[in-house]
mmCIF file of C-alpha atoms and ligand atoms in Angstrom:
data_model
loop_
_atom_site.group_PDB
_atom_site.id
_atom_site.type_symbol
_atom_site.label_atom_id
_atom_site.label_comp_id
_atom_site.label_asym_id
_atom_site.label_seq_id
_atom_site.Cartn_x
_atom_site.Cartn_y
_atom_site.Cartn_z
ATOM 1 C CA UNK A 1 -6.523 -2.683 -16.447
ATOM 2 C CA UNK A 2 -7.131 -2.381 -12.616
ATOM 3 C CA UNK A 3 -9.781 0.150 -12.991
ATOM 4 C CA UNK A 4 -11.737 -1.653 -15.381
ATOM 5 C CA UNK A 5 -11.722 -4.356 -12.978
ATOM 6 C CA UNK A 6 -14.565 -2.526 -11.108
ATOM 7 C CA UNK A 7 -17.480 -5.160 -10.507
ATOM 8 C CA UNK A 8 -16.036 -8.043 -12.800
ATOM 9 C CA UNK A 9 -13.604 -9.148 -10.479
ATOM 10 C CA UNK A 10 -12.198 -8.977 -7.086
ATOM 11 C CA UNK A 11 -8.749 -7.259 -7.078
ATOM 12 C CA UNK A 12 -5.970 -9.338 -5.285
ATOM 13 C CA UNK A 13 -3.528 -6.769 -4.222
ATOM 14 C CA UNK A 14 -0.065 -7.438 -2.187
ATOM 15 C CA UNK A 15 2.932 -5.570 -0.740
ATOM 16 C CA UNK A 16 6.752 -6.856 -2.293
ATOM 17 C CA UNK A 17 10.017 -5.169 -1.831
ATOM 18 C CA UNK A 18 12.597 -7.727 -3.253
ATOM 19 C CA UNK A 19 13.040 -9.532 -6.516
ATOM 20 C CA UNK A 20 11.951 -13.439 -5.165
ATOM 21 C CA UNK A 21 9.042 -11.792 -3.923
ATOM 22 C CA UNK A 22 7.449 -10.045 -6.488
ATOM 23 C CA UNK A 23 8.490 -12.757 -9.141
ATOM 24 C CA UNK A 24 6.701 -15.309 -6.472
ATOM 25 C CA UNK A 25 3.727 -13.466 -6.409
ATOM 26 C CA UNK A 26 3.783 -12.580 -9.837
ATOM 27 C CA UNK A 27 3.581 -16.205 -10.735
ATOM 28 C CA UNK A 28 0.358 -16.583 -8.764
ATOM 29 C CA UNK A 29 -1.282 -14.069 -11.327
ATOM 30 C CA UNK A 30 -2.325 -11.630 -8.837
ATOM 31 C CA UNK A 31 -2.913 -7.789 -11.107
ATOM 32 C CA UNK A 32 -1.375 -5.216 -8.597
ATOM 33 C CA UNK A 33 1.803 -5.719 -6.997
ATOM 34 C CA UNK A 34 2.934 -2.391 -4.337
ATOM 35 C CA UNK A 35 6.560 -1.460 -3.050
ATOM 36 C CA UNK A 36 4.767 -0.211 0.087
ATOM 37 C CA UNK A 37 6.326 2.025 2.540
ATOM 38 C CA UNK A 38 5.610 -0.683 4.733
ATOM 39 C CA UNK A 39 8.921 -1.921 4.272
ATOM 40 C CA UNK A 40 10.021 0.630 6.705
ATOM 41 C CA UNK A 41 8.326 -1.906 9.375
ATOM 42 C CA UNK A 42 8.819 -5.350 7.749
ATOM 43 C CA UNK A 43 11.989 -4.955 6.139
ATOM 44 C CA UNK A 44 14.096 -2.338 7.116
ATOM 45 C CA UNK A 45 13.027 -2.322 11.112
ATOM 46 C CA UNK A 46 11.786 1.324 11.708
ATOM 47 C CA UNK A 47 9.130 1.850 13.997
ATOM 48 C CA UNK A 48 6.573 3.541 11.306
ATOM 49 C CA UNK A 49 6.534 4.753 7.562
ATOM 50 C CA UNK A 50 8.057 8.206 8.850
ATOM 51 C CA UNK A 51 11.778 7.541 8.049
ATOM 52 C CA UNK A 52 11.740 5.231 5.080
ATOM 53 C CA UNK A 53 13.549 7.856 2.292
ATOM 54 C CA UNK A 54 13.500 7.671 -1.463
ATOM 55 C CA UNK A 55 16.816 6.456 -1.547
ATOM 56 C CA UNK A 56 15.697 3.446 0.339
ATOM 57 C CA UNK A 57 12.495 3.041 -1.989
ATOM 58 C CA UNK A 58 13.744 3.307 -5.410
ATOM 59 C CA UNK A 59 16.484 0.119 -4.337
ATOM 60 C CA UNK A 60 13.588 -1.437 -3.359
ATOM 61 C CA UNK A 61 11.222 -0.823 -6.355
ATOM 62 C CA UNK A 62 14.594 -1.675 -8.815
ATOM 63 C CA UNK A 63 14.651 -4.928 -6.834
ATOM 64 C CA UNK A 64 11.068 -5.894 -7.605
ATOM 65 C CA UNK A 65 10.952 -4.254 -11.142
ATOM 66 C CA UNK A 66 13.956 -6.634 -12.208
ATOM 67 C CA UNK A 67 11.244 -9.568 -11.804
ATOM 68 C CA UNK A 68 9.472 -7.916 -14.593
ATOM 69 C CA UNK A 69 6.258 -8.555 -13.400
ATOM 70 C CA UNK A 70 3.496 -9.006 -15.557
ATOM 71 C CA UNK A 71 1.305 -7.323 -12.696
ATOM 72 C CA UNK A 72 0.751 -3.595 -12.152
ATOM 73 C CA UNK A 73 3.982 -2.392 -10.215
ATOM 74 C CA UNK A 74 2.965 0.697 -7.984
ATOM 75 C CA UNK A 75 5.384 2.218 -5.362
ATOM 76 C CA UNK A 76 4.847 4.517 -2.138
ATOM 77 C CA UNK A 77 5.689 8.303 -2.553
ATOM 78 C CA UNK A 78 7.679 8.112 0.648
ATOM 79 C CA UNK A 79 6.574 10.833 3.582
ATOM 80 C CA UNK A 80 7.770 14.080 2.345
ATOM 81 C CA UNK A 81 8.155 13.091 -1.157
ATOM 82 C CA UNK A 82 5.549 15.281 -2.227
ATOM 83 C CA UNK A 83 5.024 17.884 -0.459
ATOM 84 C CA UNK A 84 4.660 20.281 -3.750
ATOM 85 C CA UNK A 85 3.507 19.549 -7.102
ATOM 86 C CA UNK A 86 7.137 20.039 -8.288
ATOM 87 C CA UNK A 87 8.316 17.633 -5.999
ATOM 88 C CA UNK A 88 5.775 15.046 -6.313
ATOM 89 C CA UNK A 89 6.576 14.832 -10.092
ATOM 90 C CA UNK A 90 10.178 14.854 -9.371
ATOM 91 C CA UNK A 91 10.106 11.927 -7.081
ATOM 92 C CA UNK A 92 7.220 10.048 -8.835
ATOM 93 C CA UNK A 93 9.458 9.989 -12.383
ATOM 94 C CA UNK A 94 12.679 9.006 -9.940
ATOM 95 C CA UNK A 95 10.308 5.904 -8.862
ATOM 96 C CA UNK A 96 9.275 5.135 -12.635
ATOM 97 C CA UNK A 97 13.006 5.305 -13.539
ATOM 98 C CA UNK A 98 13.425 2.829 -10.820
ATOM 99 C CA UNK A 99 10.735 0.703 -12.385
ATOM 100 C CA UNK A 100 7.421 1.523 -11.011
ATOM 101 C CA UNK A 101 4.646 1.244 -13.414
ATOM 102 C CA UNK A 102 2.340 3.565 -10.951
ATOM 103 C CA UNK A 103 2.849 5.652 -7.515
ATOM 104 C CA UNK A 104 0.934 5.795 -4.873
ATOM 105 C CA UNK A 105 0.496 9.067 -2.332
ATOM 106 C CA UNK A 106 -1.642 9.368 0.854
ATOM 107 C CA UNK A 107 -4.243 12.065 1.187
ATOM 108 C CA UNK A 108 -7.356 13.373 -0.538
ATOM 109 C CA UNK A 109 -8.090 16.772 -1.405
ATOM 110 C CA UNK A 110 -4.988 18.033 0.715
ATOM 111 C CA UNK A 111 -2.505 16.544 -1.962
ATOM 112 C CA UNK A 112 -5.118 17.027 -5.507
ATOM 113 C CA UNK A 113 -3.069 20.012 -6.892
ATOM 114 C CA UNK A 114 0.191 16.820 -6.328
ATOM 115 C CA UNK A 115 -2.181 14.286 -8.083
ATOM 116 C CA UNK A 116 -3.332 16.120 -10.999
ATOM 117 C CA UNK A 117 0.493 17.127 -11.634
ATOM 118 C CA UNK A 118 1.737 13.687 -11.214
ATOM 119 C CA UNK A 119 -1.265 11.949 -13.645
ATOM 120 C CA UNK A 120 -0.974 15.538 -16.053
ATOM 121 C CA UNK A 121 3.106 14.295 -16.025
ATOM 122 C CA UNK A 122 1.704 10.768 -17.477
ATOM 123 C CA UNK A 123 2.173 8.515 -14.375
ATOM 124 C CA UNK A 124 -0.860 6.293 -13.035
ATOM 125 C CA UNK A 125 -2.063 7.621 -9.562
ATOM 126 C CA UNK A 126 -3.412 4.780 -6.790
ATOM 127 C CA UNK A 127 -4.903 6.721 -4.080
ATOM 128 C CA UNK A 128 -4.564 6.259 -0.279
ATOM 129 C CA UNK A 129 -7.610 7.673 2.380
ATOM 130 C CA UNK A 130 -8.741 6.455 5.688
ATOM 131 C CA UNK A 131 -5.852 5.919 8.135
ATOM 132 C CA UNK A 132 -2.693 7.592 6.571
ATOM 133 C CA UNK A 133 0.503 5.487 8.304
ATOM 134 C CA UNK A 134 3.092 8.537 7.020
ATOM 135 C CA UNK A 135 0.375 10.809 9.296
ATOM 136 C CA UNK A 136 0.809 8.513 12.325
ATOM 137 C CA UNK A 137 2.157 10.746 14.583
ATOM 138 C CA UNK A 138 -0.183 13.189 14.166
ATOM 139 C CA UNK A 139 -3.427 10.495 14.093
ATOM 140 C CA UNK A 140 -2.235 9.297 17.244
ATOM 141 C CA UNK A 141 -1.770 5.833 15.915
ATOM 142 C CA UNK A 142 -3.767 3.632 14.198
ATOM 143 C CA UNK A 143 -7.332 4.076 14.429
ATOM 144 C CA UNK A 144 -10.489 3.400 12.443
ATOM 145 C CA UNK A 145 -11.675 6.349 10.058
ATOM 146 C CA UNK A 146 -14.980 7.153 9.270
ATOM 147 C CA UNK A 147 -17.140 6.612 12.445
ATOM 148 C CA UNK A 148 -17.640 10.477 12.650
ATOM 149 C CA UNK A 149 -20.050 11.677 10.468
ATOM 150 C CA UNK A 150 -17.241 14.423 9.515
ATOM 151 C CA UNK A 151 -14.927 12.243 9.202
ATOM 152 C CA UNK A 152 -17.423 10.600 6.687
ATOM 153 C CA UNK A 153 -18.487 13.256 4.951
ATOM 154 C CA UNK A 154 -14.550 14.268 4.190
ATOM 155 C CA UNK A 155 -13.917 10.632 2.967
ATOM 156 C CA UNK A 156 -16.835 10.988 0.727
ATOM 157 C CA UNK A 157 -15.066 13.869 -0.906
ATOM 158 C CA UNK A 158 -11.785 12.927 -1.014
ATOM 159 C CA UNK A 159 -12.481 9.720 -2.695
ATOM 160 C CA UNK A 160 -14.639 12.051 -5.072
ATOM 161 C CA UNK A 161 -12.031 14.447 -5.699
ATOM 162 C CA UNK A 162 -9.384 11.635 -6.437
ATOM 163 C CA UNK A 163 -11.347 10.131 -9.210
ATOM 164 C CA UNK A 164 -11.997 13.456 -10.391
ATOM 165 C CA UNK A 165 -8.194 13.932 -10.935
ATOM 166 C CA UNK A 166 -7.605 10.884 -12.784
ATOM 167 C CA UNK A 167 -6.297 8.016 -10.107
ATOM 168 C CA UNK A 168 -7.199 4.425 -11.081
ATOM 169 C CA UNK A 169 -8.395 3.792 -7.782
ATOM 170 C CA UNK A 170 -7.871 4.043 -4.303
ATOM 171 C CA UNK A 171 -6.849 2.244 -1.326
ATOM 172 C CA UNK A 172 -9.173 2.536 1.973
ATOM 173 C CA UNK A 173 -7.110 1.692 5.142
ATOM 174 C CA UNK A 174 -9.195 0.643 8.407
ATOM 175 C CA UNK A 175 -12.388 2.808 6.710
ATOM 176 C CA UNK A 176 -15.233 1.425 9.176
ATOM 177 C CA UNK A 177 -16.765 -0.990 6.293
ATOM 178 C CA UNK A 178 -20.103 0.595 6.323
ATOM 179 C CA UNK A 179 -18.728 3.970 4.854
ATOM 180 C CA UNK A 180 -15.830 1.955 2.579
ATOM 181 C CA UNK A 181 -19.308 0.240 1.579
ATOM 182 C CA UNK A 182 -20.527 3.621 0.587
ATOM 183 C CA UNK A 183 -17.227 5.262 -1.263
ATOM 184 C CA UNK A 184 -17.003 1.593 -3.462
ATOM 185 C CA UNK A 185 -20.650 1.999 -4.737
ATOM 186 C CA UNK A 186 -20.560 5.677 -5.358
ATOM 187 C CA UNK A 187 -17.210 6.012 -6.962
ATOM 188 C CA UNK A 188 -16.471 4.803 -10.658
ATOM 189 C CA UNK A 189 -12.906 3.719 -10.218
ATOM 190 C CA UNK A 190 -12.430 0.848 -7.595
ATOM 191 C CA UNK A 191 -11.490 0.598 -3.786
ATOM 192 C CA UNK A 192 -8.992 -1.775 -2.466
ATOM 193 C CA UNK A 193 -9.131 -1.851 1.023
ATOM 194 C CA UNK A 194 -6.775 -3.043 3.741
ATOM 195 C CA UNK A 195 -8.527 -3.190 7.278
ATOM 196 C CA UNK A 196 -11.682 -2.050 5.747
ATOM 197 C CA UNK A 197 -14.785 -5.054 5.861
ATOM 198 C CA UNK A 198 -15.500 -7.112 2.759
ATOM 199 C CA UNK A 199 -17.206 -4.661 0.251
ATOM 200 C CA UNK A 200 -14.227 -2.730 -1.289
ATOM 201 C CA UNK A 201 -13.283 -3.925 -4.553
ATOM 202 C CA UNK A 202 -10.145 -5.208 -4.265
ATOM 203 C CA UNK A 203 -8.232 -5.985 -1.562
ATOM 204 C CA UNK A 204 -4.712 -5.208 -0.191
ATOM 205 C CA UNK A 205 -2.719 -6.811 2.337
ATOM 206 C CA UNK A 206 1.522 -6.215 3.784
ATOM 207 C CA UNK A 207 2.519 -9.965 2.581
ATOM 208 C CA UNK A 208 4.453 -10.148 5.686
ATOM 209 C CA UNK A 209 1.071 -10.860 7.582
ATOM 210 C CA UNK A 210 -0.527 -12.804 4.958
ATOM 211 C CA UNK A 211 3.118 -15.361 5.300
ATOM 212 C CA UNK A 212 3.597 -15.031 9.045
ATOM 213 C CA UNK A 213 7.237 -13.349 8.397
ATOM 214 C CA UNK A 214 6.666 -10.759 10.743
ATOM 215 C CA UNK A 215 5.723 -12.467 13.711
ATOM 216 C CA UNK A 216 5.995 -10.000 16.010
ATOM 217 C CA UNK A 217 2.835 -7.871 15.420
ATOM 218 C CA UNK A 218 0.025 -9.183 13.420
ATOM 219 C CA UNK A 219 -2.515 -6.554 12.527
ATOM 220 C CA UNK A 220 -6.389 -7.204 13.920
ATOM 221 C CA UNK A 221 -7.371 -7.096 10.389
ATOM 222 C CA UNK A 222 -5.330 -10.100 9.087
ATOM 223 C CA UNK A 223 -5.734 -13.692 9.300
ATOM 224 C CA UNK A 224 -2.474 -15.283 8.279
ATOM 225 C CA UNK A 225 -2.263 -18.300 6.222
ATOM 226 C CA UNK A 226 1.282 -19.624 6.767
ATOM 227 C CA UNK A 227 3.247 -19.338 9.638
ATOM 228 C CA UNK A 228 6.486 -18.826 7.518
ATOM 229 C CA UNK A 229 8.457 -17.345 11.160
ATOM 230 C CA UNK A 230 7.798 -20.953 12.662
ATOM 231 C CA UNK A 231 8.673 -23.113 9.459
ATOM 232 C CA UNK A 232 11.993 -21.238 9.418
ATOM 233 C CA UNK A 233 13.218 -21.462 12.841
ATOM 234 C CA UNK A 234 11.732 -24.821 12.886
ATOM 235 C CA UNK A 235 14.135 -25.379 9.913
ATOM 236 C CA UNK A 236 17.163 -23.901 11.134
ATOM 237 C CA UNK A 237 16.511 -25.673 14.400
ATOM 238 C CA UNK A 238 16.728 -28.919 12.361
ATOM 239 C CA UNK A 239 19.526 -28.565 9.951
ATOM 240 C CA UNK A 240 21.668 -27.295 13.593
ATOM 241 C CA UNK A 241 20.692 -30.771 15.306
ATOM 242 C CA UNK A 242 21.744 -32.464 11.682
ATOM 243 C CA UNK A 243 25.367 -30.776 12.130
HETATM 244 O O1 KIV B 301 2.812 0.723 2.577
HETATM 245 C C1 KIV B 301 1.995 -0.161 2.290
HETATM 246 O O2 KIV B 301 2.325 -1.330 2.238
HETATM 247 C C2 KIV B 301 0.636 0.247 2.007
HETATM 248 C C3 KIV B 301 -0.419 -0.786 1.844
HETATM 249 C C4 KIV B 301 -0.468 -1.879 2.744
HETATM 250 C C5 KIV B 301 -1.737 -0.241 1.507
HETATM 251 O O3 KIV B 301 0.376 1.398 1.882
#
């Protein structure tokens, strides 16, 4: 369903790792709901992706899966998770026993022989280039991918070698838009981008920032539309003066 989306209609993707959540935005009729990783930052208070365990994301994805959303339900291979082919299966059928519809895994080429043996086990593959959070460490934070011609050139082929192996599409995070530009119109399946200019496909964004729940750090690439942080203290301020 989401990859014959490709040029009929923009793909509305978000991040939910509770049950209110994803039943809230399932109601809204978005197509692709994601247990992110993310909830290592939003949720559980980590300082990166890095330490979230699968443990800690298969409660999460049970939590969402019990609003039974009528959206695609994809969850994060957590760092680690897959750092074999036999592992990546392993983990990817404990997050469909959890409830996830699809998983999702970051790398290209470095992770196909992971892909191919998580789609050849019969679970949909969403694929993750550009800027690779569970790599932050080694990245050096979080910076733009894709200025370099290398760097281009190796996004190119990554993005060609994932819809090679079968994924339904592929998630481009803070891709300088130009190239993200170039992967959308040369690839068949499409690109949802997160921090990545206006020509992907689809895009993706860490509800958190689209809400304002998370007021603390606010991405560059986000403009939120509620200030939920303010509404809620503003609340709680008001029900304390009612006491
Ligand atoms: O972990 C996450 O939430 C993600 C998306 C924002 C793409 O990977």
């Amino acid at each position: 369903m989401i990859q014959g989306m490709k040029g009929r209609e923009r793909i509305a993707a978000l991040t939910a790792y509770d049950y209110p959540t994803a039943k809230l935005l399932d109601e809204t009729g978005i197509p692709l709901i994601l247990v992110g990783d993310s909830l290592g930052m939003v949720v559980l208070g980590y300082p990166d992706t890095t330490h979230v365990t699968m443990t800690e994301m298969e409660h999460h994805v049970r939590a969402a899966a019990r609003a039974k959303p009528r959206a695609l339900l994809a969850a994060d291979l957590p760092f680690h998770s897959y750092e074999t082919a036999e592992t990546a299966v392993a983990n990817s059928r404990r997050l469909v026993a959890a409830g996830a519809e699809a998983v999702k895994a970051e790398g290209g080429r470095s992770i196909l022989a992971q892909v191919r043996a998580i789609i050849a086990a019969g679970i949909p593959f969403l694929g993750h280039l550009g800027m690779l959070p569970q790599h932050v460490r080694e990245q050096g934070g979080y910076h733009i991918k894709g200025c370099r011609e290398e760097e281009r050139q190796a996004l190119l082929a990554d993005a060609a070698a994932l819809t090679e192996a079968g994924a339904f599409a592929i998630v481009l995070e803070l891709v300088t838009p130009p190239v993200a530009n170039e992967i959308t119109e040369r690839i068949s399946i499409p690109t949802i981008g997160i921090g990545s200019g206006p020509d992907c496909d689809g895009q993706i964004l860490v509800i958190h920032d689209l809400v304002g729940t998370y007021p603390w750090f606010t991405p560059r690439h986000v403009k939120p539309r509620l200030n939920a942080a303010e509404l809620m203290s503003g609340a709680v301020a008001e029900w304390r003066r009612s006491l």
